[in-house]
mmCIF file of C-alpha atoms (C1' of nucleotides) in Angstrom:
data_model
loop_
_atom_site.group_PDB
_atom_site.id
_atom_site.type_symbol
_atom_site.label_atom_id
_atom_site.label_comp_id
_atom_site.label_asym_id
_atom_site.label_seq_id
_atom_site.Cartn_x
_atom_site.Cartn_y
_atom_site.Cartn_z
ATOM 1 C CA MET A 26 15.323 13.047 -28.089
ATOM 2 C CA TYR A 27 16.022 16.151 -26.059
ATOM 3 C CA GLU A 28 19.553 16.590 -24.521
ATOM 4 C CA PRO A 29 20.010 13.968 -22.730
ATOM 5 C CA ASN A 30 22.298 14.671 -20.062
ATOM 6 C CA ARG A 31 18.975 16.466 -18.962
ATOM 7 C CA LEU A 32 17.984 13.579 -17.190
ATOM 8 C CA ARG A 33 21.226 11.791 -16.993
ATOM 9 C CA GLU A 34 23.680 14.175 -14.933
ATOM 10 C CA PRO A 35 20.568 14.648 -11.429
ATOM 11 C CA ILE A 36 20.168 10.738 -11.999
ATOM 12 C CA LEU A 37 23.566 9.667 -11.626
ATOM 13 C CA ASP A 38 24.408 12.346 -8.577
ATOM 14 C CA TRP A 39 21.662 11.205 -6.682
ATOM 15 C CA TYR A 40 22.915 7.335 -7.503
ATOM 16 C CA SER A 41 26.564 9.041 -6.150
ATOM 17 C CA GLU A 42 23.988 9.391 -2.754
ATOM 18 C CA ASN A 43 21.813 6.797 -2.714
ATOM 19 C CA ALA A 44 23.517 3.848 -3.950
ATOM 20 C CA ARG A 45 22.552 0.583 -1.892
ATOM 21 C CA ASP A 46 25.829 -1.559 -1.047
ATOM 22 C CA LEU A 47 25.342 -4.455 -2.213
ATOM 23 C CA PRO A 48 27.582 -7.575 -2.273
ATOM 24 C CA TRP A 49 27.544 -8.036 -5.910
ATOM 25 C CA ARG A 50 28.148 -4.574 -6.444
ATOM 26 C CA ARG A 51 31.061 -4.363 -4.606
ATOM 27 C CA THR A 52 34.668 -3.990 -6.460
ATOM 28 C CA ASP A 53 35.351 -7.411 -5.149
ATOM 29 C CA ALA A 54 32.681 -8.941 -6.645
ATOM 30 C CA THR A 55 33.809 -11.830 -9.136
ATOM 31 C CA PRO A 56 32.146 -11.776 -13.192
ATOM 32 C CA TRP A 57 30.754 -15.146 -12.043
ATOM 33 C CA GLY A 58 29.045 -13.374 -8.577
ATOM 34 C CA VAL A 59 27.637 -10.859 -10.833
ATOM 35 C CA LEU A 60 26.040 -13.261 -13.071
ATOM 36 C CA VAL A 61 24.385 -15.838 -10.432
ATOM 37 C CA SER A 62 23.293 -12.387 -8.814
ATOM 38 C CA GLU A 63 21.782 -11.521 -12.042
ATOM 39 C CA ILE A 64 20.131 -14.871 -12.508
ATOM 40 C CA MET A 65 18.717 -15.159 -8.957
ATOM 41 C CA LEU A 66 17.423 -11.250 -9.162
ATOM 42 C CA GLN A 67 15.113 -12.164 -12.036
ATOM 43 C CA GLN A 68 11.401 -11.496 -10.243
ATOM 44 C CA THR A 69 12.864 -12.342 -7.279
ATOM 45 C CA PRO A 70 13.291 -8.873 -4.767
ATOM 46 C CA VAL A 71 17.062 -7.870 -3.025
ATOM 47 C CA ALA A 72 15.861 -8.850 -0.261
ATOM 48 C CA ARG A 73 15.778 -12.759 -0.443
ATOM 49 C CA VAL A 74 18.895 -12.969 -2.844
ATOM 50 C CA LEU A 75 21.103 -11.697 0.059
ATOM 51 C CA PRO A 76 21.359 -14.575 1.897
ATOM 52 C CA ILE A 77 20.959 -17.456 -0.972
ATOM 53 C CA TRP A 78 23.554 -15.749 -2.999
ATOM 54 C CA THR A 79 25.796 -14.992 0.264
ATOM 55 C CA MET A 80 25.662 -19.149 0.483
ATOM 56 C CA TRP A 81 26.233 -19.592 -2.890
ATOM 57 C CA MET A 82 29.584 -17.726 -3.136
ATOM 58 C CA VAL A 83 30.785 -19.634 -0.082
ATOM 59 C CA ARG A 84 29.980 -22.819 -1.706
ATOM 60 C CA TRP A 85 30.535 -21.997 -5.422
ATOM 61 C CA PRO A 86 32.919 -19.477 -5.646
ATOM 62 C CA THR A 87 33.805 -20.303 -9.082
ATOM 63 C CA PRO A 88 31.445 -21.861 -12.293
ATOM 64 C CA ALA A 89 34.324 -25.060 -12.099
ATOM 65 C CA ASP A 90 32.786 -25.313 -8.688
ATOM 66 C CA LEU A 91 28.901 -25.491 -9.376
ATOM 67 C CA ALA A 92 29.794 -27.340 -12.538
ATOM 68 C CA ALA A 93 31.522 -30.428 -10.428
ATOM 69 C CA GLU A 94 28.157 -30.804 -8.693
ATOM 70 C CA SER A 95 24.990 -32.408 -9.579
ATOM 71 C CA SER A 96 22.565 -30.025 -10.697
ATOM 72 C CA GLY A 97 20.354 -31.115 -7.858
ATOM 73 C CA GLU A 98 22.572 -30.165 -5.155
ATOM 74 C CA ALA A 99 21.715 -26.565 -7.068
ATOM 75 C CA VAL A 100 18.277 -26.710 -7.013
ATOM 76 C CA ARG A 101 18.480 -27.964 -3.025
ATOM 77 C CA HIS A 102 20.719 -25.240 -2.120
ATOM 78 C CA TRP A 103 18.309 -22.416 -4.558
ATOM 79 C CA GLY A 104 15.935 -23.088 -1.248
ATOM 80 C CA ARG A 105 12.712 -21.367 -1.757
ATOM 81 C CA LEU A 106 14.105 -18.331 -4.051
ATOM 82 C CA GLY A 107 11.078 -19.858 -6.157
ATOM 83 C CA TYR A 108 11.212 -20.227 -10.283
ATOM 84 C CA PRO A 109 13.620 -23.816 -9.343
ATOM 85 C CA ARG A 110 14.460 -23.827 -12.989
ATOM 86 C CA ARG A 111 16.484 -20.504 -12.648
ATOM 87 C CA ALA A 112 18.916 -22.881 -10.520
ATOM 88 C CA LEU A 113 19.571 -25.799 -13.723
ATOM 89 C CA ARG A 114 19.684 -22.998 -16.336
ATOM 90 C CA LEU A 115 22.285 -21.098 -13.448
ATOM 91 C CA HIS A 116 24.587 -25.141 -13.245
ATOM 92 C CA GLY A 117 23.866 -25.111 -17.104
ATOM 93 C CA CYS A 118 25.847 -21.635 -17.617
ATOM 94 C CA ALA A 119 28.746 -23.051 -15.272
ATOM 95 C CA GLN A 120 29.628 -26.521 -17.210
ATOM 96 C CA ALA A 121 29.464 -24.485 -20.247
ATOM 97 C CA ILE A 122 31.185 -22.006 -19.138
ATOM 98 C CA VAL A 123 33.496 -24.527 -17.894
ATOM 99 C CA ALA A 124 33.134 -26.878 -21.002
ATOM 100 C CA ASP A 125 33.280 -23.802 -23.536
ATOM 101 C CA HIS A 126 35.091 -21.048 -21.891
ATOM 102 C CA GLY A 127 37.903 -22.229 -20.248
ATOM 103 C CA GLY A 128 36.393 -21.439 -16.886
ATOM 104 C CA GLU A 129 35.817 -17.717 -17.344
ATOM 105 C CA VAL A 130 32.676 -15.845 -17.529
ATOM 106 C CA PRO A 131 32.204 -14.461 -21.084
ATOM 107 C CA SER A 132 32.012 -10.782 -21.416
ATOM 108 C CA ASP A 133 30.465 -10.434 -24.654
ATOM 109 C CA TYR A 134 26.833 -10.036 -25.161
ATOM 110 C CA THR A 135 26.487 -12.662 -27.650
ATOM 111 C CA THR A 136 28.423 -15.146 -26.213
ATOM 112 C CA LEU A 137 26.572 -14.481 -22.519
ATOM 113 C CA ARG A 138 23.255 -14.605 -24.819
ATOM 114 C CA SER A 139 23.168 -17.870 -25.645
ATOM 115 C CA LEU A 140 23.645 -19.276 -22.206
ATOM 116 C CA PRO A 141 21.090 -20.806 -20.626
ATOM 117 C CA GLY A 142 18.917 -18.794 -18.747
ATOM 118 C CA ILE A 143 20.407 -15.548 -20.143
ATOM 119 C CA GLY A 144 18.268 -13.161 -22.026
ATOM 120 C CA ASP A 145 18.264 -9.909 -23.522
ATOM 121 C CA TYR A 146 18.158 -8.233 -20.439
ATOM 122 C CA THR A 147 20.707 -10.291 -18.438
ATOM 123 C CA ALA A 148 23.278 -10.733 -21.343
ATOM 124 C CA ALA A 149 23.578 -6.957 -20.898
ATOM 125 C CA ALA A 150 23.530 -6.192 -17.342
ATOM 126 C CA VAL A 151 26.378 -8.960 -17.087
ATOM 127 C CA ALA A 152 28.267 -7.380 -19.754
ATOM 128 C CA SER A 153 27.824 -4.080 -18.306
ATOM 129 C CA PHE A 154 28.572 -4.928 -14.546
ATOM 130 C CA ALA A 155 31.251 -7.099 -14.579
ATOM 131 C CA TYR A 156 32.728 -5.892 -17.680
ATOM 132 C CA GLY A 157 31.850 -2.157 -17.837
ATOM 133 C CA LYS A 158 30.190 -2.157 -21.040
ATOM 134 C CA SER A 159 28.101 -0.564 -23.017
ATOM 135 C CA HIS A 160 24.732 -1.816 -23.463
ATOM 136 C CA ALA A 161 21.181 -0.568 -23.501
ATOM 137 C CA VAL A 162 20.002 -2.617 -19.888
ATOM 138 C CA LEU A 163 16.049 -2.895 -19.674
ATOM 139 C CA ASP A 164 15.016 -4.174 -17.065
ATOM 140 C CA THR A 165 11.674 -3.422 -15.385
ATOM 141 C CA ASN A 166 12.641 -0.642 -13.479
ATOM 142 C CA VAL A 167 14.511 1.257 -16.629
ATOM 143 C CA ARG A 168 11.081 0.736 -18.604
ATOM 144 C CA ARG A 169 9.290 2.039 -16.059
ATOM 145 C CA VAL A 170 11.426 4.900 -15.468
ATOM 146 C CA LEU A 171 12.084 5.964 -18.697
ATOM 147 C CA ALA A 172 7.921 5.533 -19.452
ATOM 148 C CA ARG A 173 7.215 7.909 -17.056
ATOM 149 C CA ALA A 174 10.332 10.753 -16.991
ATOM 150 C CA VAL A 175 10.438 10.341 -21.718
ATOM 151 C CA SER A 176 6.837 9.002 -22.755
ATOM 152 C CA ALA A 177 4.737 10.054 -19.649
ATOM 153 C CA GLU A 178 3.198 7.303 -19.247
ATOM 154 C CA GLU A 179 2.996 5.641 -15.343
ATOM 155 C CA PHE A 180 3.791 2.124 -17.011
ATOM 156 C CA PRO A 181 5.263 0.408 -20.122
ATOM 157 C CA PRO A 182 4.045 -1.739 -22.721
ATOM 158 C CA ASN A 183 3.502 -5.115 -21.495
ATOM 159 C CA ALA A 184 6.380 -5.598 -23.693
ATOM 160 C CA THR A 185 9.637 -4.378 -24.492
ATOM 161 C CA THR A 186 8.840 -2.509 -27.970
ATOM 162 C CA SER A 187 11.639 -0.882 -30.148
ATOM 163 C CA ALA A 188 10.878 1.964 -29.040
ATOM 164 C CA GLU A 189 11.433 2.142 -25.691
ATOM 165 C CA ARG A 190 15.044 0.069 -26.784
ATOM 166 C CA ARG A 191 15.653 3.258 -29.087
ATOM 167 C CA ILE A 192 15.089 5.745 -25.974
ATOM 168 C CA ALA A 193 17.442 3.978 -23.727
ATOM 169 C CA GLU A 194 19.936 3.559 -26.212
ATOM 170 C CA ALA A 195 19.863 7.064 -26.987
ATOM 171 C CA LEU A 196 20.248 8.232 -22.860
ATOM 172 C CA ILE A 197 23.704 5.805 -22.817
ATOM 173 C CA PRO A 198 26.062 8.231 -21.649
ATOM 174 C CA PRO A 199 29.868 8.034 -24.367
ATOM 175 C CA VAL A 200 31.670 7.132 -20.821
ATOM 176 C CA GLY A 201 30.461 5.614 -17.644
ATOM 177 C CA ALA A 202 27.522 3.200 -19.325
ATOM 178 C CA ALA A 203 27.100 0.797 -16.857
ATOM 179 C CA ARG A 204 27.149 3.223 -13.501
ATOM 180 C CA TRP A 205 24.332 4.639 -15.124
ATOM 181 C CA ALA A 206 22.344 1.791 -16.453
ATOM 182 C CA VAL A 207 22.706 0.614 -12.800
ATOM 183 C CA ALA A 208 21.568 4.139 -11.432
ATOM 184 C CA VAL A 209 18.342 4.080 -13.582
ATOM 185 C CA MET A 210 17.942 0.671 -12.074
ATOM 186 C CA GLU A 211 18.029 1.966 -8.618
ATOM 187 C CA LEU A 212 16.082 5.486 -8.967
ATOM 188 C CA GLY A 213 13.327 2.498 -10.227
ATOM 189 C CA ALA A 214 13.222 0.508 -7.641
ATOM 190 C CA LEU A 215 13.906 3.014 -4.859
ATOM 191 C CA VAL A 216 11.998 6.051 -6.195
ATOM 192 C CA CYS A 217 10.189 5.680 -8.996
ATOM 193 C CA THR A 218 8.308 2.484 -7.770
ATOM 194 C CA ALA A 219 5.471 1.000 -9.652
ATOM 195 C CA ARG A 220 2.865 1.734 -6.708
ATOM 196 C CA ALA A 221 3.332 5.010 -4.831
ATOM 197 C CA PRO A 222 6.268 6.169 -6.555
ATOM 198 C CA ARG A 223 8.238 8.928 -4.405
ATOM 199 C CA CYS A 224 8.108 11.409 -6.704
ATOM 200 C CA ALA A 225 9.230 13.890 -3.849
ATOM 201 C CA ASP A 226 12.219 12.589 -3.624
ATOM 202 C CA CYS A 227 12.774 12.343 -7.177
ATOM 203 C CA PRO A 228 15.809 13.987 -8.662
ATOM 204 C CA ILE A 229 14.069 14.218 -11.676
ATOM 205 C CA LYS A 230 11.035 15.485 -11.204
ATOM 206 C CA ALA A 231 10.670 18.330 -12.534
ATOM 207 C CA ARG A 232 12.022 17.011 -15.604
ATOM 208 C CA CYS A 233 10.088 13.879 -15.448
ATOM 209 C CA ALA A 234 7.134 14.006 -18.640
ATOM 210 C CA TRP A 235 4.306 12.400 -16.458
ATOM 211 C CA HIS A 236 4.763 14.212 -13.473
ATOM 212 C CA LEU A 237 5.060 17.510 -15.496
ATOM 213 C CA ALA A 238 1.594 15.988 -16.888
ATOM 214 C CA GLY A 239 0.076 15.580 -13.712
ATOM 215 C CA LYS A 240 0.934 12.058 -13.771
ATOM 216 C CA PRO A 241 -2.123 10.775 -16.069
ATOM 217 C CA ALA A 242 -3.333 6.905 -14.480
ATOM 218 C CA TYR A 243 -2.293 4.633 -17.088
ATOM 219 C CA ASP A 244 -4.981 4.124 -19.828
ATOM 220 C CA GLY A 245 -3.334 0.896 -21.762
ATOM 221 C CA PRO A 246 -4.594 -2.840 -21.548
ATOM 222 C CA ALA A 247 -4.599 -4.392 -18.490
ATOM 223 C CA ARG A 248 -1.642 -5.968 -17.110
ATOM 224 C CA LYS A 249 -2.071 -9.537 -16.301
ATOM 225 C CA GLY A 250 -2.974 -10.471 -12.936
ATOM 226 C CA GLN A 251 -1.345 -13.543 -11.752
ATOM 227 C CA THR A 252 -3.512 -16.309 -10.021
ATOM 228 C CA TYR A 253 -1.521 -18.764 -7.437
ATOM 229 C CA GLU A 254 -3.768 -20.833 -5.475
ATOM 230 C CA GLY A 255 -4.637 -23.803 -6.325
ATOM 231 C CA THR A 256 -2.622 -23.621 -9.807
ATOM 232 C CA ASP A 257 -0.252 -26.234 -10.782
ATOM 233 C CA ARG A 258 2.616 -23.714 -10.173
ATOM 234 C CA GLN A 259 1.439 -24.014 -6.314
ATOM 235 C CA CYS A 260 1.758 -27.957 -6.716
ATOM 236 C CA ARG A 261 5.063 -28.239 -8.103
ATOM 237 C CA GLY A 262 6.181 -25.932 -5.885
ATOM 238 C CA ARG A 263 4.325 -27.757 -2.550
ATOM 239 C CA LEU A 264 6.357 -31.206 -4.202
ATOM 240 C CA LEU A 265 9.655 -29.628 -4.610
ATOM 241 C CA ALA A 266 9.928 -28.483 -1.228
ATOM 242 C CA VAL A 267 9.562 -32.057 -0.440
ATOM 243 C CA LEU A 268 12.049 -33.499 -2.781
ATOM 244 C CA ARG A 269 14.487 -30.468 -1.526
ATOM 245 C CA GLN A 270 14.582 -31.601 1.887
ATOM 246 C CA ALA A 271 14.253 -35.356 1.649
ATOM 247 C CA HIS A 272 18.298 -35.981 0.632
ATOM 248 C CA GLY A 273 17.413 -39.070 -1.323
ATOM 249 C CA ALA A 274 14.841 -40.677 -2.548
ATOM 250 C CA VAL A 275 11.417 -40.263 -1.215
ATOM 251 C CA PRO A 276 8.413 -42.692 -1.748
ATOM 252 C CA LYS A 277 5.613 -41.461 -3.557
ATOM 253 C CA ALA A 278 3.466 -42.012 -0.546
ATOM 254 C CA ALA A 279 5.167 -38.673 0.780
ATOM 255 C CA LEU A 280 4.407 -36.310 -1.981
ATOM 256 C CA ASP A 281 0.550 -37.559 -2.448
ATOM 257 C CA VAL A 282 0.041 -35.989 1.454
ATOM 258 C CA VAL A 283 0.686 -32.359 0.124
ATOM 259 C CA TRP A 284 -1.627 -32.430 -2.431
ATOM 260 C CA HIS A 285 -5.269 -33.852 -2.807
ATOM 261 C CA ASP A 286 -5.893 -33.561 -6.427
ATOM 262 C CA SER A 287 -4.618 -36.753 -7.885
ATOM 263 C CA VAL A 288 -5.129 -35.694 -11.285
ATOM 264 C CA GLN A 289 -3.395 -32.444 -10.790
ATOM 265 C CA ARG A 290 -0.321 -33.615 -8.562
ATOM 266 C CA GLU A 291 0.640 -36.611 -11.526
ATOM 267 C CA ARG A 292 0.618 -33.604 -13.479
ATOM 268 C CA ALA A 293 2.853 -31.808 -11.837
ATOM 269 C CA LEU A 294 5.114 -33.927 -10.950
ATOM 270 C CA ASP A 295 5.159 -35.170 -14.692
ATOM 271 C CA GLY A 296 6.058 -31.458 -15.196
ATOM 272 C CA LEU A 297 9.086 -31.150 -12.956
ATOM 273 C CA ILE A 298 10.511 -34.628 -14.305
ATOM 274 C CA SER A 299 10.747 -33.410 -18.091
ATOM 275 C CA ASP A 300 11.915 -30.092 -16.708
ATOM 276 C CA GLY A 301 14.654 -31.835 -15.184
ATOM 277 C CA LEU A 302 13.915 -30.625 -11.864
ATOM 278 C CA ALA A 303 13.230 -34.446 -10.345
ATOM 279 C CA GLU A 304 13.702 -37.883 -10.666
ATOM 280 C CA ALA A 305 11.807 -41.040 -10.763
ATOM 281 C CA LEU A 306 13.566 -44.175 -9.627
ATOM 282 C CA ASP A 307 12.540 -48.214 -8.946
ATOM 283 C CA GLY A 308 9.685 -48.868 -6.197
ATOM 284 C CA ASP A 309 7.610 -45.640 -6.678
ATOM 285 C CA SER A 310 9.917 -42.724 -5.237
ATOM 286 C CA TYR A 311 11.441 -39.857 -6.797
ATOM 287 C CA ARG A 312 14.525 -37.302 -5.808
ATOM 288 C CA LEU A 313 16.018 -34.565 -7.327
ATOM 289 C CA PRO A 314 18.348 -35.304 -10.207
ATOM 290 C CA VAL A 315 21.875 -36.403 -9.962
ATOM 291 C "C1'" DC B 21 2.573 -13.994 -28.702
ATOM 292 C "C1'" DA B 22 0.175 -14.817 -24.647
ATOM 293 C "C1'" DG B 23 1.181 -19.004 -21.503
ATOM 294 C "C1'" DT B 24 3.960 -20.705 -17.780
ATOM 295 C "C1'" DC B 25 6.983 -20.842 -14.512
ATOM 296 C "C1'" DG B 26 7.342 -19.353 -7.000
ATOM 297 C "C1'" DT B 27 7.283 -16.902 -3.420
ATOM 298 C "C1'" DG B 28 6.446 -14.306 0.112
ATOM 299 C "C1'" DG B 29 6.442 -9.065 2.053
ATOM 300 C "C1'" DG B 30 3.973 -4.337 1.752
ATOM 301 C "C1'" DC B 31 0.385 -1.441 1.177
ATOM 302 C "C1'" DT C 10 -7.034 -8.508 3.857
ATOM 303 C "C1'" DG C 11 -6.777 -9.705 -0.460
ATOM 304 C "C1'" DC C 12 -4.321 -7.814 -4.328
ATOM 305 C "C1'" DC C 13 0.514 -6.605 -6.627
ATOM 306 C "C1'" DC C 14 4.069 -7.740 -8.066
ATOM 307 C "C1'" DA C 15 10.252 -8.209 -7.592
ATOM 308 C "C1'" DA C 16 17.274 -6.674 -11.251
ATOM 309 C "C1'" DG C 17 12.586 -12.419 -17.064
ATOM 310 C "C1'" DA C 18 13.308 -16.391 -19.863
ATOM 311 C "C1'" DC C 19 11.823 -19.744 -22.848
ATOM 312 C "C1'" DT C 20 8.245 -22.123 -25.444
#
DNA sequence: CAGTCGTGGGC
DNA sequence: TGCCCAAGACT
């Protein structure tokens, strides 16, 4: 690859002036706070995470605090963030951290990667942002920025490729890898957005391969559009919302009224139970797991 | 590896 | 208005 500093320096300078003041980025944020933020932020906008993260940090300031609660309380206080299995996985993280790591969030990538709900991105992000380690942090923002700036493509491939990882690793600075990672992410989140990128405000527009090529339209395979209305996912969401609000046993009749199709409703309820998001009680009632 | 898994705001 | 998609992980 060509001289990495051609991209690094303007992006780092831009970040110095434009970084958002997010609570999990402050110097008083703990590794646990960083871990919680990263899992909450998976596929979820910052604006919706902020209030939930703040409540969690007050309620469960350490992994031990969350581990001492039932998984159902984690699900309840997940609220409407979406993908509630993340709440279970975060609870599982807390339990593993207490049981196997002395109550301290692990600092190395491989150990983080072994925790529930922590994949390649989140392990790299926590190691970088909580502990200042050097990793390629490849989230959707970074992948889009690199696709455009380096590969002259409007969008990255559907799945992360080894070529992308090679490009990202070549750009990691020898010093300040974590700041570089968050700076590229921030550029992707605020300027180099998926729709209507603000190229006029971009610090590397004169060096961006995609911009220099005249911003050619995406010509790759169609990206998966997600339908929602009428799906099992919507049904699960309705059912779980009832259980979250109930604070105790919910008679089945109270679930029946929120979804008309009984076949789909039963399938969704079974799914919630097998996922550990709900429990069946004697007497045909249900609740969040204890 | 393609499918599954929530939710709500912006354009 | 409907469609797109927002710091992915897991199977």
